[in-house]
Coordinates of C-alpha atoms in Angstrom, one line a residue:
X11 CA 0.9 -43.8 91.4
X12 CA 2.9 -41.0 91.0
X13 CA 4.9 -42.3 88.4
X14 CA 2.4 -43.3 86.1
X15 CA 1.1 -40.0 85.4
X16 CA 3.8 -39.8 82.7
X17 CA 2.7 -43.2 81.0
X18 CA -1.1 -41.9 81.5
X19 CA -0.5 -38.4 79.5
X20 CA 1.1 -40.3 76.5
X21 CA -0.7 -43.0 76.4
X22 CA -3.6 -40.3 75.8
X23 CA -1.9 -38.8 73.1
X24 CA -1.7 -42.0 71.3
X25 CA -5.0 -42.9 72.3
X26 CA -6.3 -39.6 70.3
X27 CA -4.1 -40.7 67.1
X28 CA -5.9 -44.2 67.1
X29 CA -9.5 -42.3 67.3
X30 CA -8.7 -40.0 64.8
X31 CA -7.4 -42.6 62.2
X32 CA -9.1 -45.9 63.5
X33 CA -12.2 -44.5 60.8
X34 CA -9.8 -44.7 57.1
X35 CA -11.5 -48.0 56.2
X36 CA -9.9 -47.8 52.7
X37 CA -7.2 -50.6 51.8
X38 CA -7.4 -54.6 51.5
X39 CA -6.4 -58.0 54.2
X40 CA -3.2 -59.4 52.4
X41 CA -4.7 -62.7 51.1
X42 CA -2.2 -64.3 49.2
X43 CA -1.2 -65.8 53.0
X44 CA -4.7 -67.3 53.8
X45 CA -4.3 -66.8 57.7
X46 CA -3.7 -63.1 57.5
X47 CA -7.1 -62.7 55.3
X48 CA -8.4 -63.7 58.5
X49 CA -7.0 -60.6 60.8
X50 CA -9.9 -58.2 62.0
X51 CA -9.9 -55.3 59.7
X52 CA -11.1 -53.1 62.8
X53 CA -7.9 -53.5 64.5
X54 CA -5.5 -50.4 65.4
X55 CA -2.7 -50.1 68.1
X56 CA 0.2 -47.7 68.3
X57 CA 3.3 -48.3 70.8
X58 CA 6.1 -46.1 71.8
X59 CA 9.1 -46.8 73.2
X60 CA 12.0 -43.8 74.4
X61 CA 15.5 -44.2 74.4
X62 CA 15.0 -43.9 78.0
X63 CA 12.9 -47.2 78.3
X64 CA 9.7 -45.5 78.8
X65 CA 6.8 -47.8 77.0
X66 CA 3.7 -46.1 76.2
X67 CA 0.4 -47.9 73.6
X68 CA -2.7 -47.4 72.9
X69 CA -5.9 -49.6 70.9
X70 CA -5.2 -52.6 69.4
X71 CA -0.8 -52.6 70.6
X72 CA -1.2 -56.0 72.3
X73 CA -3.0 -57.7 69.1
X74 CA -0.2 -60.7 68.5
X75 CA 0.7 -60.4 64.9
X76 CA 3.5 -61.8 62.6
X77 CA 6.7 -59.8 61.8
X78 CA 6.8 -60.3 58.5
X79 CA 8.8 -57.6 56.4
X80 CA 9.6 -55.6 59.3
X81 CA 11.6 -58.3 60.3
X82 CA 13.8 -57.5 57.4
X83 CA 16.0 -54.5 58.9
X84 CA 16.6 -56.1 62.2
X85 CA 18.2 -59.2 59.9
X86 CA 20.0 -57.2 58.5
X87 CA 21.3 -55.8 61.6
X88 CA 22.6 -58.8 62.6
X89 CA 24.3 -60.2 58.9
X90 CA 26.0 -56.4 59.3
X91 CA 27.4 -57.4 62.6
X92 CA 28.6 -61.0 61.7
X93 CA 30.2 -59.9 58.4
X94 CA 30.5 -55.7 58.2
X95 CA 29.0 -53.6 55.6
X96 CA 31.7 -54.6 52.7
X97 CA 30.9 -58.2 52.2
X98 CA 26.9 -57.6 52.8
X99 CA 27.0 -55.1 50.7
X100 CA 28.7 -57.2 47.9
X101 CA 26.2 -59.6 48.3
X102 CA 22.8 -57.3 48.2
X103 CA 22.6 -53.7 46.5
X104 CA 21.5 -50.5 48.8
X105 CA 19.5 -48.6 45.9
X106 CA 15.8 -48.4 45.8
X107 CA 14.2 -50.1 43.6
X108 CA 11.0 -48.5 42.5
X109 CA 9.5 -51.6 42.6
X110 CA 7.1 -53.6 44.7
X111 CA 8.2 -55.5 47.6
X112 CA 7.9 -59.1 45.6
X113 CA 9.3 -57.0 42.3
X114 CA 11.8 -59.5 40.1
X115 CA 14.7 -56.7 41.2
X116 CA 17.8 -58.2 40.8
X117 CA 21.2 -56.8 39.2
X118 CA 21.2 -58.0 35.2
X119 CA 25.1 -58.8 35.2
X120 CA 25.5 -60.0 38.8
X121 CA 22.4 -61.0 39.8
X122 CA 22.9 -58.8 42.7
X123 CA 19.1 -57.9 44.5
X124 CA 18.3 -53.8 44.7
X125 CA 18.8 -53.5 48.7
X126 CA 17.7 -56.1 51.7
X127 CA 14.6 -54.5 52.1
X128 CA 12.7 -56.2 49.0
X129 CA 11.5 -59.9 48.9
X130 CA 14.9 -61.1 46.9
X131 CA 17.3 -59.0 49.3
X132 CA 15.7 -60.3 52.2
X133 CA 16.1 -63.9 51.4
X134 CA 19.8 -63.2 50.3
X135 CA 20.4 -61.3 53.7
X136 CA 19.0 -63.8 55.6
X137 CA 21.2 -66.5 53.4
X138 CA 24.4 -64.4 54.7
X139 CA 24.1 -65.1 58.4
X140 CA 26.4 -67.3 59.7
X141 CA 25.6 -70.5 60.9
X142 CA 25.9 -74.6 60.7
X143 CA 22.7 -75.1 59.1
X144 CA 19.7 -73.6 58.4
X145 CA 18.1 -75.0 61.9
X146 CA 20.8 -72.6 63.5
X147 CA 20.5 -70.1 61.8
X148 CA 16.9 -69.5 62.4
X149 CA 17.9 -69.7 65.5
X150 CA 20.2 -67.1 66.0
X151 CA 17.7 -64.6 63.9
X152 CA 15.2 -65.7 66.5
X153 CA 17.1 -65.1 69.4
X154 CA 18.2 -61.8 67.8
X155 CA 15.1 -60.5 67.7
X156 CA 14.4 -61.4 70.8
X157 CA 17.3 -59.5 71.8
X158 CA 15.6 -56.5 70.2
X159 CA 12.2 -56.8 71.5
X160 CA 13.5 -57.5 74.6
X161 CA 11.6 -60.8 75.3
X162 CA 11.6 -64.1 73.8
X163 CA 9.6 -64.3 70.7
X164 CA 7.9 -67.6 69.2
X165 CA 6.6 -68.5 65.6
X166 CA 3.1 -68.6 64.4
X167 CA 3.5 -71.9 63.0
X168 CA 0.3 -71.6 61.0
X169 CA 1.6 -68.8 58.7
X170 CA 4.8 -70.3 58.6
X171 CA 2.7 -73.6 56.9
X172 CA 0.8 -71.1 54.4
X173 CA 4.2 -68.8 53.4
X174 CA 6.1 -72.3 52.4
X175 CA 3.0 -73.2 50.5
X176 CA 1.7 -70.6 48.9
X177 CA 5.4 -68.3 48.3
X178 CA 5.6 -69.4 44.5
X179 CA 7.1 -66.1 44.1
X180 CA 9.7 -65.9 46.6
X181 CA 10.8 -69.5 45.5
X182 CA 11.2 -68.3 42.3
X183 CA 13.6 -65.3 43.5
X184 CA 15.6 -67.3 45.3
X185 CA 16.0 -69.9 42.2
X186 CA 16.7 -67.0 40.2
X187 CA 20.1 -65.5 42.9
X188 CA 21.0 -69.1 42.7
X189 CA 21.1 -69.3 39.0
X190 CA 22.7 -65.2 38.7
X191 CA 25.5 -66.5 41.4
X192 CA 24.3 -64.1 44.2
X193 CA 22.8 -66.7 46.5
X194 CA 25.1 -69.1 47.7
X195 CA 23.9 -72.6 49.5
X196 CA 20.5 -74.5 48.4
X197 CA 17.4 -72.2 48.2
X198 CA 15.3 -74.5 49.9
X199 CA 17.2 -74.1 52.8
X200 CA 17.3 -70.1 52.3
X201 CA 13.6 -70.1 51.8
X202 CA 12.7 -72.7 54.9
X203 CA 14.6 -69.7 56.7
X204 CA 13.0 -66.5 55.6
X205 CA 9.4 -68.2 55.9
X206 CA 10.0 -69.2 59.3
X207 CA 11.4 -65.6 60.1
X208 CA 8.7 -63.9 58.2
X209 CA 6.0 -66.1 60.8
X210 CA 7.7 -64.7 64.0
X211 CA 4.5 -63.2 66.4
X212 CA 4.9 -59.7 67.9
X213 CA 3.2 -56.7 68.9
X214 CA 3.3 -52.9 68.5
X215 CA 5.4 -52.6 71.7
X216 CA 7.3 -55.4 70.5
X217 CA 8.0 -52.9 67.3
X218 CA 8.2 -50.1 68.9
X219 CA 10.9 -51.9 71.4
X220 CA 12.8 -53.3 68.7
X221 CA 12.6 -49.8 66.6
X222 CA 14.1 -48.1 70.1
X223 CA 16.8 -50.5 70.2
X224 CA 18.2 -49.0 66.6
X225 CA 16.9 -45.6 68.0
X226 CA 19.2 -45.8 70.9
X227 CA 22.5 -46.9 69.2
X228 CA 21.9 -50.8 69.1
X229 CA 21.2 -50.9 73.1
X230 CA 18.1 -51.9 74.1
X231 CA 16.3 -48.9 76.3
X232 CA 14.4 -51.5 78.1
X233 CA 16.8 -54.5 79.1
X234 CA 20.0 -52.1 78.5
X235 CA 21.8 -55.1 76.5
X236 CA 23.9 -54.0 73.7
X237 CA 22.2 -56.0 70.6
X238 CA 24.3 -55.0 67.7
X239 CA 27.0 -52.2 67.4
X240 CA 26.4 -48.4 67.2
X241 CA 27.8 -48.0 63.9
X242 CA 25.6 -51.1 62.3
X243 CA 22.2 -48.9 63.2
X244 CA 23.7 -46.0 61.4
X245 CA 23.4 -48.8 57.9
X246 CA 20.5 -49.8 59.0
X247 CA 18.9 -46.8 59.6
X248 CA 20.2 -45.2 56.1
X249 CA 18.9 -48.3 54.1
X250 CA 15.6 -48.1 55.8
X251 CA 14.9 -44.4 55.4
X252 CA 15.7 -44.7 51.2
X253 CA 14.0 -48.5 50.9
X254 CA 11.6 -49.0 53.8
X255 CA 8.6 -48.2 52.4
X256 CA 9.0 -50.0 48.7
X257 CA 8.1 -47.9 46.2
X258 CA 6.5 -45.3 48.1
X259 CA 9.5 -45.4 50.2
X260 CA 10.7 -41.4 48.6
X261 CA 6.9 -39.9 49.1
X262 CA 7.0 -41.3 53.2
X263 CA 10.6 -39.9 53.4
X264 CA 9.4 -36.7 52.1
X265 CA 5.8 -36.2 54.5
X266 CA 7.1 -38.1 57.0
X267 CA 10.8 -38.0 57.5
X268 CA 11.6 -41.2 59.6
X269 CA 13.7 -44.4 58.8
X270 CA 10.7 -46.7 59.0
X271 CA 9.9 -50.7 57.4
X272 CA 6.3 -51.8 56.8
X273 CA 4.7 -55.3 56.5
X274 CA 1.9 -57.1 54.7
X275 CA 0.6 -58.3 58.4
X276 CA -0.3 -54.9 58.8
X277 CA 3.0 -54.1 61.0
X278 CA 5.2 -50.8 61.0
X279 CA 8.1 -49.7 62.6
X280 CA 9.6 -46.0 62.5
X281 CA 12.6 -44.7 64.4
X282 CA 13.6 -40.9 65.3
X283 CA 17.3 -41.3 66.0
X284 CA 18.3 -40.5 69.7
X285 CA 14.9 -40.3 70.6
X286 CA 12.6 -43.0 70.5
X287 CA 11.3 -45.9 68.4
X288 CA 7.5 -46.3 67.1
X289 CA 5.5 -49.6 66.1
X290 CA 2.1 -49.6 65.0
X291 CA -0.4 -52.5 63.6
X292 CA -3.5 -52.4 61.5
X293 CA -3.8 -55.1 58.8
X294 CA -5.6 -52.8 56.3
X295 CA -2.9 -52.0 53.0
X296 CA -2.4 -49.8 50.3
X297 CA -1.5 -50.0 47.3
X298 CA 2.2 -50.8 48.1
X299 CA 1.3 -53.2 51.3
X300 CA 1.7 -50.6 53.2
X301 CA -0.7 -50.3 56.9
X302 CA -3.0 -47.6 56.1
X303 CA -3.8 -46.6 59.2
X304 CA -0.3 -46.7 60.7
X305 CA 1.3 -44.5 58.1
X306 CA -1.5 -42.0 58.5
X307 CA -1.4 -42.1 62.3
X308 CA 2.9 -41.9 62.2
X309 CA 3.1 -39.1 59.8
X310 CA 0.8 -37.1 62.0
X311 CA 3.0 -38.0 65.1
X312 CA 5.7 -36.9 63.1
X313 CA 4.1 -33.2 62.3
X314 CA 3.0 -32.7 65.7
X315 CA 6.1 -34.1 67.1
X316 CA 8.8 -32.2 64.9
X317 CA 10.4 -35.8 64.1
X318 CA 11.3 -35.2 60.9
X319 CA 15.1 -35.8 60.3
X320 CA 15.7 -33.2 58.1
X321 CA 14.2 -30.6 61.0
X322 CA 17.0 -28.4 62.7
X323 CA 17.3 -30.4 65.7
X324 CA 17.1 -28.3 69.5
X325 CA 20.7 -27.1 69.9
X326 CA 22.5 -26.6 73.4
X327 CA 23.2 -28.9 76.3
X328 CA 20.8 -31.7 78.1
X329 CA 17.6 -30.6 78.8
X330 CA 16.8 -31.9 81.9
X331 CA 19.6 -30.7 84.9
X332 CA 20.3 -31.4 88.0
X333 CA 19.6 -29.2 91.0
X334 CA 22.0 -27.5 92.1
X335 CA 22.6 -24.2 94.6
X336 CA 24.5 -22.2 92.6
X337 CA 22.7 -23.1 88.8
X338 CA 21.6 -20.0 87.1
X339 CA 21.8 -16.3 88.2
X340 CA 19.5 -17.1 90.8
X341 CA 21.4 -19.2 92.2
X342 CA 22.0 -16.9 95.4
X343 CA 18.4 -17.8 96.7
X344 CA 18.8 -21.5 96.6
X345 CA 22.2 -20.7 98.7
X346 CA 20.4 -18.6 101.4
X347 CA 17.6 -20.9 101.3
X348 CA 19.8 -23.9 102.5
X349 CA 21.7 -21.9 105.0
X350 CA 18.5 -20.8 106.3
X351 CA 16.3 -24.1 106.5
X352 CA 17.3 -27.9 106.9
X353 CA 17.1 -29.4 103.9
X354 CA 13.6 -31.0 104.3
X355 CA 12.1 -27.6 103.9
X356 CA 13.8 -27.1 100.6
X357 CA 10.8 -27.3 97.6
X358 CA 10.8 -30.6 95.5
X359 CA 12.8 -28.6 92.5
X360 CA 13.6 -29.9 88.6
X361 CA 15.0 -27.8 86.0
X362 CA 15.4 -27.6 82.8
X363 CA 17.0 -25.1 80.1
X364 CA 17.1 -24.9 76.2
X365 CA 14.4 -25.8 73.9
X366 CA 12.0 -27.7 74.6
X367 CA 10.4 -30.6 72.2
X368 CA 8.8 -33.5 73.1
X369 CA 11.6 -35.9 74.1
X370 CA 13.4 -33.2 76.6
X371 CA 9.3 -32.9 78.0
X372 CA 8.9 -36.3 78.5
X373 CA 12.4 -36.6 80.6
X374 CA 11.3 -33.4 82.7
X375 CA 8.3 -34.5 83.5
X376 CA 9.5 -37.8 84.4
X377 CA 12.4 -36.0 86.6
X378 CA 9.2 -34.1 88.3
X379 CA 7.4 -37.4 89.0
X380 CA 10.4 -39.3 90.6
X381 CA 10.9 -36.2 92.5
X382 CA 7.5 -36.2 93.8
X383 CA 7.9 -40.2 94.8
X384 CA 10.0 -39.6 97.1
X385 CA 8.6 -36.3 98.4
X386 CA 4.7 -36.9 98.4
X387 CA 2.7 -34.1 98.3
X388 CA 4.6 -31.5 99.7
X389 CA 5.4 -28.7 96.9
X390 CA 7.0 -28.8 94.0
X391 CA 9.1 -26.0 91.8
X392 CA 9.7 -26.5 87.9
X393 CA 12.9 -24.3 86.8
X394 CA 12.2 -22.6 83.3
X395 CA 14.9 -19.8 83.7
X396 CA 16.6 -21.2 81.1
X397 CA 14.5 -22.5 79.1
X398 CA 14.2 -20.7 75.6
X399 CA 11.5 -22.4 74.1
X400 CA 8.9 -25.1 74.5
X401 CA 7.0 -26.1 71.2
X402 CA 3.6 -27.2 70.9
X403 CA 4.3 -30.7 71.6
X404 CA 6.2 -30.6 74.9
X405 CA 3.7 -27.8 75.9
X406 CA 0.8 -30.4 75.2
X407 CA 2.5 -33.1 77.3
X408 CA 3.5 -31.1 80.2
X409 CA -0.5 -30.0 80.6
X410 CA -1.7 -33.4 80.7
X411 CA 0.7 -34.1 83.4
X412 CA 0.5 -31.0 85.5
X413 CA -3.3 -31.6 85.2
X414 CA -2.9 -34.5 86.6
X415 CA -0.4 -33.7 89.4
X416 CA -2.9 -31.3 90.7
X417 CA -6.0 -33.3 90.4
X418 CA -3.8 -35.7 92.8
X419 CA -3.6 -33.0 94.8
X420 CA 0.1 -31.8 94.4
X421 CA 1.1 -28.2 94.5
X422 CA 3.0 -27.0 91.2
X423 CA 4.9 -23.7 90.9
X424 CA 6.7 -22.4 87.8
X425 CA 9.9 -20.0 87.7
X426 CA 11.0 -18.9 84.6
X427 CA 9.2 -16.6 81.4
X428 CA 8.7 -20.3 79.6
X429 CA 6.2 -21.5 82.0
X430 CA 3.9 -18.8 80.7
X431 CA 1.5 -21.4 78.6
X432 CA 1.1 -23.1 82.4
X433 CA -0.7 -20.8 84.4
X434 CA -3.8 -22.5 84.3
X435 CA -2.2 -25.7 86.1
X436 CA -0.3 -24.1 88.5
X437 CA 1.6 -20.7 89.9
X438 CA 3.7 -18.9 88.3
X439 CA 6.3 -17.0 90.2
X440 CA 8.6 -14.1 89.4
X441 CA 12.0 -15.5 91.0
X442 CA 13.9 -18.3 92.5
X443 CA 13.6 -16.1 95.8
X444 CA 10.0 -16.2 95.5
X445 CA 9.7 -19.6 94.9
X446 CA 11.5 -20.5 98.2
X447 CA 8.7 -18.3 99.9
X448 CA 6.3 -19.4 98.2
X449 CA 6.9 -23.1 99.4
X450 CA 7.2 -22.5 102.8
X451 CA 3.1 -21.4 102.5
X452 CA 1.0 -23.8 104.4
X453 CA -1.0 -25.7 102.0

């Protein structure tokens, strides 16, 4: 119960950004793929997923979907690991192209496509990975991205159908690479592939999941499996923040600062390195068949959330530390504390020091909900000493938490000039020493 106050105070959050955004009714259903003209235009989910493993969603993040695009980075994620950056990159550019998704965008001497993110460098990507056959190799991308999601995914079979028989376009890309040289193998086979990839069914947390796993060094937060290697998200992550978003890939970098890859399903994946991974659906498109409400919703998580990777990150060590009797210049009252008491009648204590964003608020207050697991609802201490700044955004979270600690009837005390914004949700006390006293009090 304890633990899921965490989940409940982000899940808020999220829940705020969906009623906020869930009214932009501008944008169009992709129809060109007759089953997705056929997606409820009301629909809106976000998901979050840490690089601790901590899954948070709100609306519509359940809605089964398919992949489409935003399959395209986690492709080529595997090709990268199979074959390493030189021979991909011979193969498929890493330049944005300035040019719709579907955009004729290949190389005029070598036939070479702009970067794997477009129609033509996703099909030549997906040509790359090794396998006997095309059978396997959809296979292995299946399983891949299974790998990332962290479950087993399956194929809408449907869309799969409609993408073989209405992608005129993409057949003609891939006759095209065949004809410049830079697709090697039949294109039927190529194109049987990237359909079938293109109709795999998720959902927001399946994005946000899979956008975690790159997040978190290739490692999947949730399963801990290793998926691909550290250095292949670094690629990955580079092409996606210059080519994600098409042609409008420069204006999201600029607002929203976040590696990110969109769909024309109405899917949308962003990752802030080291931190977490985000996936959002809502089948509405721009312009560039890009989710309107998703890139609303993400670049205002982004704002509030200081995400942005050209912000000056929080410098110093971990957050979240340990107890510890002599941690701090205070550390003499937790000494005469255990000398004088067993160690049942010590407080529940977490600490923290540093600056304080989002990610190092989420880890306290998880630290402060294990803590209080194990303890029930005797009281608890949260160490600020060293703490030298807490931003809007952790402040936020740690409210909606303590709010509802004490509404579950747990007593919260603060130590420390950072817990000044928290007054209102607990007590604030003016040492370590008179924290210690102050949790001895009968409740």
């Amino acid at each position: 119960m304890v633990m899921r106050v965490v989940s409940d105070a982000v899940n808020a959050e999220l829940a705020n950004l969906c009623h906020t955004f869930r009214e932009l009714n501008s944008g169009h259903l992709a129809t060109y793929i007759p089953p997705l003209a056929q997606a409820d235009p009301a629909d809106f989910g976000l998901a979050l997923a840490s690089a601790d493993g901590h899954r948070y969603q709100a609306g519509e993040a359940d809605r089964l979907f398919t992949i489409q695009s935003v399959s395209k980075p986690f492709v080529l994620a595997l090709a990268l690991s199979e074959l390493g950056a030189a021979e991909v990159f011979r193969r498929v550019g890493a330049e944005p192209s300035g040019e719709p998704f579907n955009a004729i965008s290949l190389d005029p001497e070598s036939g070479r496509p702009a970067n794997p993110m477009i129609n033509a460098g996703a099909i030549a990507t997906t040509a790359l990975v090794p396998a006997a056959g095309a059978e396997r190799r959809f296979s292995r991308i299946l399983e891949t991205l299974g790998r990332f999601a962290g479950r087993a995914l399956d194929v809408d079979e449907e869309v799969y159908r409609a993408e073989a028989a209405t992608g005129d376009r993409n057949i003609a890309l891939a006759h095209l690479m065949r004809a410049a040289g830079s697709l090697t193998g039949d294109p039927s086979d190529a194109l049987d592939v990237y359909f079938r990839q293109c109709a795999i069914r998720v959902d927001a947390v399946d994005l946000a999941v899979m956008a975690a796993t790159l997040a978190n060094g290739g490692v999947n937060p949730v399963t801990g499996e290793r998926v691909v290697p550290e250095p292949v998200t670094v690629q990955v992550l580079a092409v996606m923040a210059t080519c994600g978003m098409y042609d409008g890939s420069g204006d999201w970098l600029l607002r929203v600062g976040l590696p990110a890859k969109s769909g024309v399903s109405g899917g949308l994946v962003a990752i802030s390195p080291g931190r977490s991974g985000l996936g959002s659906y809502s089948p509405l498109l721009d312009a560039a068949g890009n989710p309107v409400r998703p890139v609303a919703a993400l670049a205002a998580l982004s704002q509030e959330l200081g995400l942005h990777l050209m912000r000056r990150p929080p410098p110093g060590p971990p957050s979240v530390v340990e107890p510890g009797a002599g941690d701090g210049p205070g550390g003499a009252a937790w000494c005469r504390a255990e000398g004088e008491t067993s160690p049942g009648d010590l407080p529940t204590w977490v600490a923290a020091r540093g600056e304080l964003d989002f990610t190092a608020a989420e880890r306290l207050a998880y630290a402060l909900a294990e803590r209080l697991t194990e303890v029930g609802h005797g009281p608890a201490v949260v160490d600020l000493v060293q703490v030298t700044a807490v931003d809007a955004a952790a402040e936020r979270l740690i409210g909606g938490v303590l709010e509802r600690l004490t509404a579950m009837g747990h007593r919260i005390g603060f130590v420390g000039d950072a817990a000044a914004p928290f007054r209102s949700r607990g007590v604030v006390l003016g040492s370590r020493s008179a924290a210690v006293e102050w949790s001895r009090l009968p409740s």
